[in-house]
C-alpha positions as a Markdown table, in Angstrom:
| # | Residue | x | y | z |
|---|---|---|---|---|
| 1 | Met | 2.8 | 82.5 | -24.9 |
| 2 | Lys | 3.5 | 79.6 | -22.6 |
| 3 | Asn | 3.6 | 81.9 | -19.6 |
| 4 | Arg | 0.2 | 83.4 | -20.5 |
| 5 | Ser | -1.2 | 79.9 | -20.9 |
| 6 | Trp | 0.0 | 78.8 | -17.5 |
| 7 | Lys | -1.4 | 82.0 | -16.0 |
| 8 | Ala | -4.8 | 81.3 | -17.6 |
| 9 | Val | -4.7 | 77.7 | -16.3 |
| 10 | Gly | -3.8 | 79.0 | -12.8 |
| 11 | Arg | -6.6 | 81.5 | -12.8 |
| 12 | Leu | -9.1 | 78.8 | -14.0 |
| 13 | Ala | -7.9 | 76.4 | -11.3 |
| 14 | Phe | -8.2 | 79.1 | -8.6 |
| 15 | Leu | -11.8 | 79.9 | -9.7 |
| 16 | Val | -12.7 | 76.2 | -9.7 |
| 17 | Ile | -11.3 | 75.8 | -6.1 |
| 18 | Val | -13.4 | 78.8 | -5.0 |
| 19 | Leu | -16.6 | 77.7 | -6.8 |
| 20 | Ile | -16.5 | 74.1 | -5.3 |
| 21 | Pro | -17.4 | 75.2 | -1.7 |
| 22 | Thr | -19.9 | 77.7 | -3.2 |
| 23 | Tyr | -21.9 | 75.3 | -5.3 |
| 24 | Tyr | -21.4 | 72.1 | -3.3 |
| 25 | Pro | -24.3 | 72.9 | -0.8 |
| 26 | Leu | -26.6 | 73.5 | -3.8 |
| 27 | Phe | -25.5 | 70.2 | -5.3 |
| 28 | Ile | -26.2 | 68.4 | -2.1 |
| 29 | Met | -29.7 | 70.1 | -1.9 |
| 30 | Val | -30.6 | 69.0 | -5.4 |
| 31 | Glu | -29.2 | 65.5 | -4.7 |
| 32 | Asn | -31.2 | 65.0 | -1.5 |
| 33 | Ser | -34.4 | 66.3 | -3.2 |
| 34 | Leu | -34.4 | 63.1 | -5.3 |
| 35 | Lys | -34.0 | 60.6 | -2.4 |
| 36 | Ser | -36.4 | 58.6 | -0.3 |
| 37 | Thr | -36.3 | 59.1 | 3.5 |
| 38 | Thr | -34.5 | 55.9 | 4.0 |
| 39 | Asn | -31.9 | 56.7 | 1.4 |
| 40 | Tyr | -31.4 | 60.2 | 3.0 |
| 41 | Val | -31.0 | 58.8 | 6.5 |
| 42 | Lys | -28.5 | 56.2 | 5.4 |
| 43 | Asp | -26.4 | 58.4 | 3.2 |
| 44 | Pro | -27.2 | 62.1 | 3.3 |
| 45 | Leu | -24.2 | 63.1 | 1.2 |
| 46 | Gly | -24.2 | 60.3 | -1.3 |
| 47 | Trp | -25.8 | 59.9 | -4.7 |
| 48 | Pro | -29.5 | 58.7 | -4.6 |
| 49 | Ser | -30.0 | 55.0 | -4.9 |
| 50 | Gln | -33.2 | 55.8 | -6.9 |
| 51 | Leu | -34.2 | 59.0 | -8.4 |
| 52 | Ile | -37.7 | 60.0 | -7.0 |
| 53 | Trp | -38.9 | 62.8 | -9.2 |
| 54 | His | -42.4 | 62.9 | -7.7 |
| 55 | Asn | -40.8 | 64.6 | -4.7 |
| 56 | Tyr | -41.1 | 67.8 | -6.7 |
| 57 | Ala | -44.8 | 67.3 | -7.5 |
| 58 | Ala | -45.5 | 66.7 | -3.8 |
| 59 | Ala | -43.4 | 69.7 | -2.7 |
| 60 | Trp | -45.1 | 72.0 | -5.3 |
| 61 | Ser | -48.5 | 71.0 | -4.0 |
| 62 | Gly | -47.4 | 72.1 | -0.5 |
| 63 | Val | -45.6 | 75.4 | -1.4 |
| 64 | His | -47.3 | 76.7 | -4.6 |
| 65 | Gln | -49.5 | 79.1 | -2.5 |
| 66 | Tyr | -46.4 | 80.6 | -0.9 |
| 67 | Phe | -44.8 | 81.0 | -4.3 |
| 68 | Trp | -47.7 | 83.0 | -5.8 |
| 69 | Asn | -47.9 | 85.0 | -2.6 |
| 70 | Thr | -44.3 | 86.0 | -3.0 |
| 71 | Leu | -44.8 | 87.1 | -6.6 |
| 72 | Tyr | -47.9 | 89.1 | -5.7 |
| 73 | Val | -46.2 | 90.9 | -2.8 |
| 74 | Gly | -42.9 | 91.3 | -4.6 |
| 75 | Ile | -44.3 | 92.8 | -7.8 |
| 76 | Leu | -46.5 | 95.3 | -6.0 |
| 77 | Ser | -43.9 | 96.3 | -3.5 |
| 78 | Val | -41.3 | 96.8 | -6.2 |
| 79 | Ile | -43.6 | 98.9 | -8.4 |
| 80 | Ile | -44.6 | 101.1 | -5.5 |
| 81 | Gly | -41.1 | 101.4 | -4.1 |
| 82 | Leu | -39.6 | 102.1 | -7.6 |
| 83 | Val | -42.0 | 104.9 | -8.5 |
| 84 | Ala | -41.5 | 106.6 | -5.1 |
| 85 | Ala | -37.7 | 106.2 | -5.2 |
| 86 | Ala | -37.4 | 107.4 | -8.8 |
| 87 | Met | -39.4 | 110.5 | -8.2 |
| 88 | Ser | -37.5 | 111.3 | -5.0 |
| 89 | Ala | -34.1 | 110.7 | -6.6 |
| 90 | Tyr | -35.0 | 112.9 | -9.6 |
| 91 | Val | -35.9 | 115.8 | -7.3 |
| 92 | Phe | -32.7 | 115.3 | -5.3 |
| 93 | Ala | -30.7 | 115.2 | -8.6 |
| 94 | Arg | -32.2 | 117.9 | -10.7 |
| 95 | Tyr | -33.7 | 120.5 | -8.4 |
| 96 | Glu | -32.3 | 122.8 | -5.7 |
| 97 | Phe | -34.2 | 123.4 | -2.5 |
| 98 | Pro | -33.2 | 124.4 | 1.1 |
| 99 | Ala | -31.4 | 121.7 | 3.1 |
| 100 | Lys | -31.3 | 119.3 | 0.2 |
| 101 | Glu | -28.1 | 117.7 | 1.2 |
| 102 | Val | -29.3 | 117.4 | 4.8 |
| 103 | Phe | -32.4 | 115.5 | 3.7 |
| 104 | Phe | -30.3 | 113.3 | 1.4 |
| 105 | Ala | -27.9 | 112.5 | 4.2 |
| 106 | Leu | -30.9 | 111.4 | 6.3 |
| 107 | Tyr | -31.9 | 109.1 | 3.5 |
| 108 | Leu | -28.4 | 107.6 | 3.5 |
| 109 | Gly | -28.5 | 107.3 | 7.3 |
| 110 | Leu | -31.3 | 104.9 | 7.0 |
| 111 | Leu | -28.9 | 102.4 | 5.3 |
| 112 | Met | -26.9 | 102.4 | 8.6 |
| 113 | Ile | -29.8 | 101.3 | 10.8 |
| 114 | Pro | -30.2 | 97.5 | 11.2 |
| 115 | Gly | -33.6 | 96.4 | 10.1 |
| 116 | Val | -34.1 | 94.4 | 13.4 |
| 117 | Leu | -34.1 | 97.7 | 15.3 |
| 118 | Thr | -37.1 | 99.0 | 13.5 |
| 119 | Leu | -39.3 | 95.8 | 13.8 |
| 120 | Ile | -41.2 | 96.9 | 16.9 |
| 121 | Gly | -42.0 | 100.3 | 15.6 |
| 122 | Gln | -42.9 | 99.0 | 12.2 |
| 123 | Phe | -45.2 | 96.3 | 13.7 |
| 124 | Leu | -47.0 | 98.9 | 15.9 |
| 125 | Glu | -47.4 | 101.2 | 12.9 |
| 126 | Ile | -48.9 | 98.5 | 10.8 |
| 127 | Lys | -51.1 | 97.5 | 13.7 |
| 128 | Asn | -52.4 | 101.0 | 14.1 |
| 129 | Phe | -53.3 | 101.1 | 10.4 |
| 130 | Gly | -55.3 | 97.9 | 10.8 |
| 131 | Leu | -53.2 | 96.0 | 8.3 |
| 132 | Ile | -52.0 | 93.1 | 10.4 |
| 133 | Asn | -52.6 | 89.8 | 8.7 |
| 134 | Thr | -53.1 | 91.4 | 5.3 |
| 135 | Arg | -50.8 | 91.3 | 2.3 |
| 136 | Trp | -50.5 | 95.1 | 2.6 |
| 137 | Ser | -48.6 | 94.6 | 5.9 |
| 138 | Leu | -45.9 | 93.1 | 3.7 |
| 139 | Ile | -46.2 | 95.3 | 0.6 |
| 140 | Leu | -45.9 | 98.7 | 2.2 |
| 141 | Pro | -43.0 | 98.0 | 4.5 |
| 142 | Tyr | -41.1 | 96.3 | 1.7 |
| 143 | Ala | -41.7 | 99.3 | -0.6 |
| 144 | Ala | -40.7 | 101.7 | 2.1 |
| 145 | Gly | -37.6 | 99.7 | 3.0 |
| 146 | Ser | -36.3 | 99.9 | -0.5 |
| 147 | Gln | -36.3 | 103.7 | -0.6 |
| 148 | Ala | -32.9 | 104.5 | 0.9 |
| 149 | Leu | -30.8 | 102.4 | -1.4 |
| 150 | Gly | -33.1 | 103.1 | -4.4 |
| 151 | Val | -32.8 | 106.9 | -4.0 |
| 152 | Phe | -29.0 | 106.6 | -3.5 |
| 153 | Ile | -28.5 | 104.6 | -6.7 |
| 154 | Leu | -31.0 | 106.5 | -8.8 |
| 155 | Arg | -30.0 | 110.0 | -7.6 |
| 156 | Thr | -26.4 | 109.4 | -8.6 |
| 157 | Phe | -27.4 | 108.3 | -12.0 |
| 158 | Phe | -29.9 | 111.1 | -12.6 |
| 159 | Ser | -27.1 | 113.6 | -11.6 |
| 160 | Ser | -24.8 | 112.2 | -14.3 |
| 161 | Ile | -27.3 | 112.9 | -17.1 |
| 162 | Pro | -26.0 | 116.0 | -19.1 |
| 163 | Glu | -28.0 | 119.1 | -18.4 |
| 164 | Asp | -28.0 | 119.9 | -22.1 |
| 165 | Leu | -30.6 | 117.3 | -22.7 |
| 166 | Phe | -33.0 | 118.9 | -20.2 |
| 167 | Glu | -32.2 | 122.4 | -21.5 |
| 168 | Ala | -33.1 | 121.4 | -25.0 |
| 169 | Ala | -36.3 | 119.9 | -23.8 |
| 170 | Arg | -37.2 | 123.1 | -21.9 |
| 171 | Val | -36.6 | 125.1 | -25.1 |
| 172 | Asp | -39.1 | 122.9 | -26.9 |
| 173 | Gly | -41.6 | 123.5 | -24.2 |
| 174 | Ala | -41.3 | 120.2 | -22.3 |
| 175 | Ser | -42.9 | 120.1 | -18.9 |
| 176 | Pro | -41.0 | 118.7 | -15.8 |
| 177 | Ala | -43.2 | 115.6 | -15.9 |
| 178 | Tyr | -42.4 | 115.1 | -19.6 |
| 179 | Met | -38.6 | 115.4 | -18.9 |
| 180 | Phe | -38.8 | 112.9 | -16.1 |
| 181 | Leu | -40.8 | 110.3 | -17.9 |
| 182 | Arg | -39.4 | 110.7 | -21.4 |
| 183 | Ile | -35.7 | 111.6 | -20.7 |
| 184 | Ala | -34.6 | 110.6 | -17.2 |
| 185 | Val | -36.6 | 107.3 | -16.8 |
| 186 | Pro | -35.6 | 105.7 | -20.2 |
| 187 | Leu | -32.0 | 106.5 | -19.6 |
| 188 | Ala | -32.1 | 105.1 | -16.0 |
| 189 | Ile | -33.6 | 101.7 | -17.0 |
| 190 | Pro | -30.4 | 99.7 | -16.0 |
| 191 | Ser | -30.4 | 101.4 | -12.6 |
| 192 | Leu | -34.2 | 100.9 | -12.2 |
| 193 | Gly | -33.6 | 97.3 | -13.0 |
| 194 | Thr | -31.0 | 97.0 | -10.3 |
| 195 | Val | -33.3 | 98.5 | -7.7 |
| 196 | Ser | -36.1 | 96.1 | -8.8 |
| 197 | Ile | -33.8 | 93.1 | -8.5 |
| 198 | Leu | -32.7 | 94.1 | -5.0 |
| 199 | Gly | -36.3 | 94.6 | -4.0 |
| 200 | Ile | -37.4 | 91.2 | -5.3 |
| 201 | Leu | -34.5 | 89.4 | -3.6 |
| 202 | Asn | -35.4 | 91.1 | -0.3 |
| 203 | Val | -39.0 | 89.9 | -0.5 |
| 204 | Trp | -37.9 | 86.4 | -1.6 |
| 205 | Gly | -35.4 | 85.9 | 1.2 |
| 206 | Asp | -37.2 | 87.6 | 4.1 |
| 207 | Tyr | -38.4 | 85.1 | 6.8 |
| 208 | Leu | -38.8 | 87.2 | 9.9 |
| 209 | Trp | -41.2 | 90.0 | 8.9 |
| 210 | Pro | -43.9 | 87.8 | 7.3 |
| 211 | Thr | -44.0 | 85.6 | 10.5 |
| 212 | Leu | -44.6 | 88.7 | 12.6 |
| 213 | Ala | -47.1 | 90.6 | 10.4 |
| 214 | Leu | -49.2 | 87.6 | 9.4 |
| 215 | Ser | -51.1 | 85.3 | 11.7 |
| 216 | Ser | -52.4 | 83.2 | 8.8 |
| 217 | Ser | -49.7 | 81.0 | 7.4 |
| 218 | Ser | -51.6 | 80.7 | 4.1 |
| 219 | Lys | -50.5 | 84.3 | 3.3 |
| 220 | Tyr | -46.8 | 83.6 | 4.0 |
| 221 | Thr | -44.2 | 84.4 | 1.4 |
| 222 | Ile | -41.8 | 81.7 | 0.2 |
| 223 | Ser | -39.1 | 81.8 | 2.9 |
| 224 | Ala | -41.6 | 81.8 | 5.8 |
| 225 | Gly | -43.8 | 79.3 | 3.9 |
| 226 | Ile | -40.9 | 76.9 | 3.3 |
| 227 | Met | -40.2 | 76.8 | 7.0 |
| 228 | Gln | -43.8 | 76.3 | 7.8 |
| 229 | Tyr | -44.0 | 73.5 | 5.2 |
| 230 | Ala | -40.8 | 71.8 | 6.5 |
| 231 | Gly | -41.9 | 72.1 | 10.1 |
| 232 | Ser | -45.1 | 70.4 | 9.4 |
| 233 | Phe | -43.4 | 67.1 | 8.4 |
| 234 | Thr | -43.0 | 64.0 | 10.6 |
| 235 | Thr | -40.6 | 61.2 | 10.1 |
| 236 | Leu | -43.2 | 59.3 | 8.1 |
| 237 | Val | -43.1 | 62.0 | 5.3 |
| 238 | Pro | -40.3 | 61.7 | 2.7 |
| 239 | Gln | -37.5 | 64.1 | 3.6 |
| 240 | Gly | -36.8 | 64.5 | -0.1 |
| 241 | Asn | -40.0 | 66.7 | -0.3 |
| 242 | Ile | -38.4 | 69.2 | 2.0 |
| 243 | Phe | -35.3 | 69.5 | -0.2 |
| 244 | Ala | -37.4 | 69.6 | -3.3 |
| 245 | Ala | -39.3 | 72.6 | -1.8 |
| 246 | Tyr | -35.9 | 74.3 | -1.1 |
| 247 | Val | -34.9 | 73.8 | -4.7 |
| 248 | Ile | -38.2 | 75.1 | -6.0 |
| 249 | Ala | -37.7 | 78.2 | -3.9 |
| 250 | Ala | -34.1 | 78.7 | -5.1 |
| 251 | Val | -34.6 | 78.1 | -8.8 |
| 252 | Pro | -36.4 | 81.5 | -9.6 |
| 253 | Val | -33.7 | 83.4 | -7.8 |
| 254 | Val | -30.9 | 81.6 | -9.7 |
| 255 | Ile | -32.8 | 82.2 | -13.0 |
| 256 | Leu | -33.4 | 85.9 | -12.2 |
| 257 | Ile | -29.7 | 86.5 | -11.3 |
| 258 | Gly | -28.5 | 84.5 | -14.3 |
| 259 | Leu | -30.7 | 86.4 | -16.8 |
| 260 | Thr | -30.2 | 89.9 | -15.3 |
| 261 | Met | -26.6 | 89.9 | -14.0 |
| 262 | Arg | -25.5 | 92.1 | -16.9 |
| 263 | Tyr | -28.2 | 94.7 | -16.3 |
| 264 | Tyr | -27.6 | 94.5 | -12.6 |
| 265 | Leu | -23.9 | 95.3 | -12.9 |
| 266 | Ser | -24.7 | 98.0 | -15.5 |
| 267 | Gly | -27.1 | 99.6 | -13.1 |
| 268 | Ile | -24.6 | 99.4 | -10.2 |
| 269 | Leu | -21.9 | 101.0 | -12.4 |
| 270 | Gly | -24.2 | 103.6 | -13.8 |
| 271 | Gly | -25.3 | 104.6 | -10.3 |
| 272 | Ser | -21.7 | 104.9 | -9.1 |
| 273 | Leu | -20.2 | 107.1 | -11.8 |
| 274 | Lys | -20.0 | 110.1 | -9.5 |
| 275 | Leu | -19.1 | 108.2 | -6.3 |
């Protein structure tokens, strides 16, 4: 019993040591968000001499438009991407057609191409469609960009569903659309949730593409908007506002991961049963 107790203490101590450098930057960011400019310049790593909560109100007034832009773009791009990926993955999993594995390999090949290599072609395509400086210039590329990983995860899960379920549905006269919507999709909810989370995080954390596709900064998503907001400051503006804006941008992601981690891991495991 004593050996087990010491092992548990050792594991706990190791986790604490690992977590300290992980969470310390987040702690410093929150700490600096409550400081005045003078306090920050004098002691950027110390505790605030006075807690200035109105930094958050000032930061929210400067970044709230970027926040709602991100939600709008993220929700639409995830819905479009999820519908397309689920249908494609279901066809790959449950139907046979010529060169199926070749096409699936091409999907997987997209995962190996760095996104930066496609920026020029993507920009020219969006420009040719006349979508530059519209929110659709973000929504459509984000939806398309989620296809490769989404199809990979969902196809593996759909392939693991027993054929007996579909055979019984066919005997009862179920149509292919019915089997997809009433059998495959409900069972794949954890995997669908995983793909959705990854899509939202991609939209939330992307800085480069919004700055290329949008000429109007008022349409920026949160990462590009935060940089625009921080870059607009002078030394006369409280530096705590910048850190407060960073915290505001980080909190939804922390909450999302905290509330959905179980379903995220379940979807990842469910999509890797046959790997």
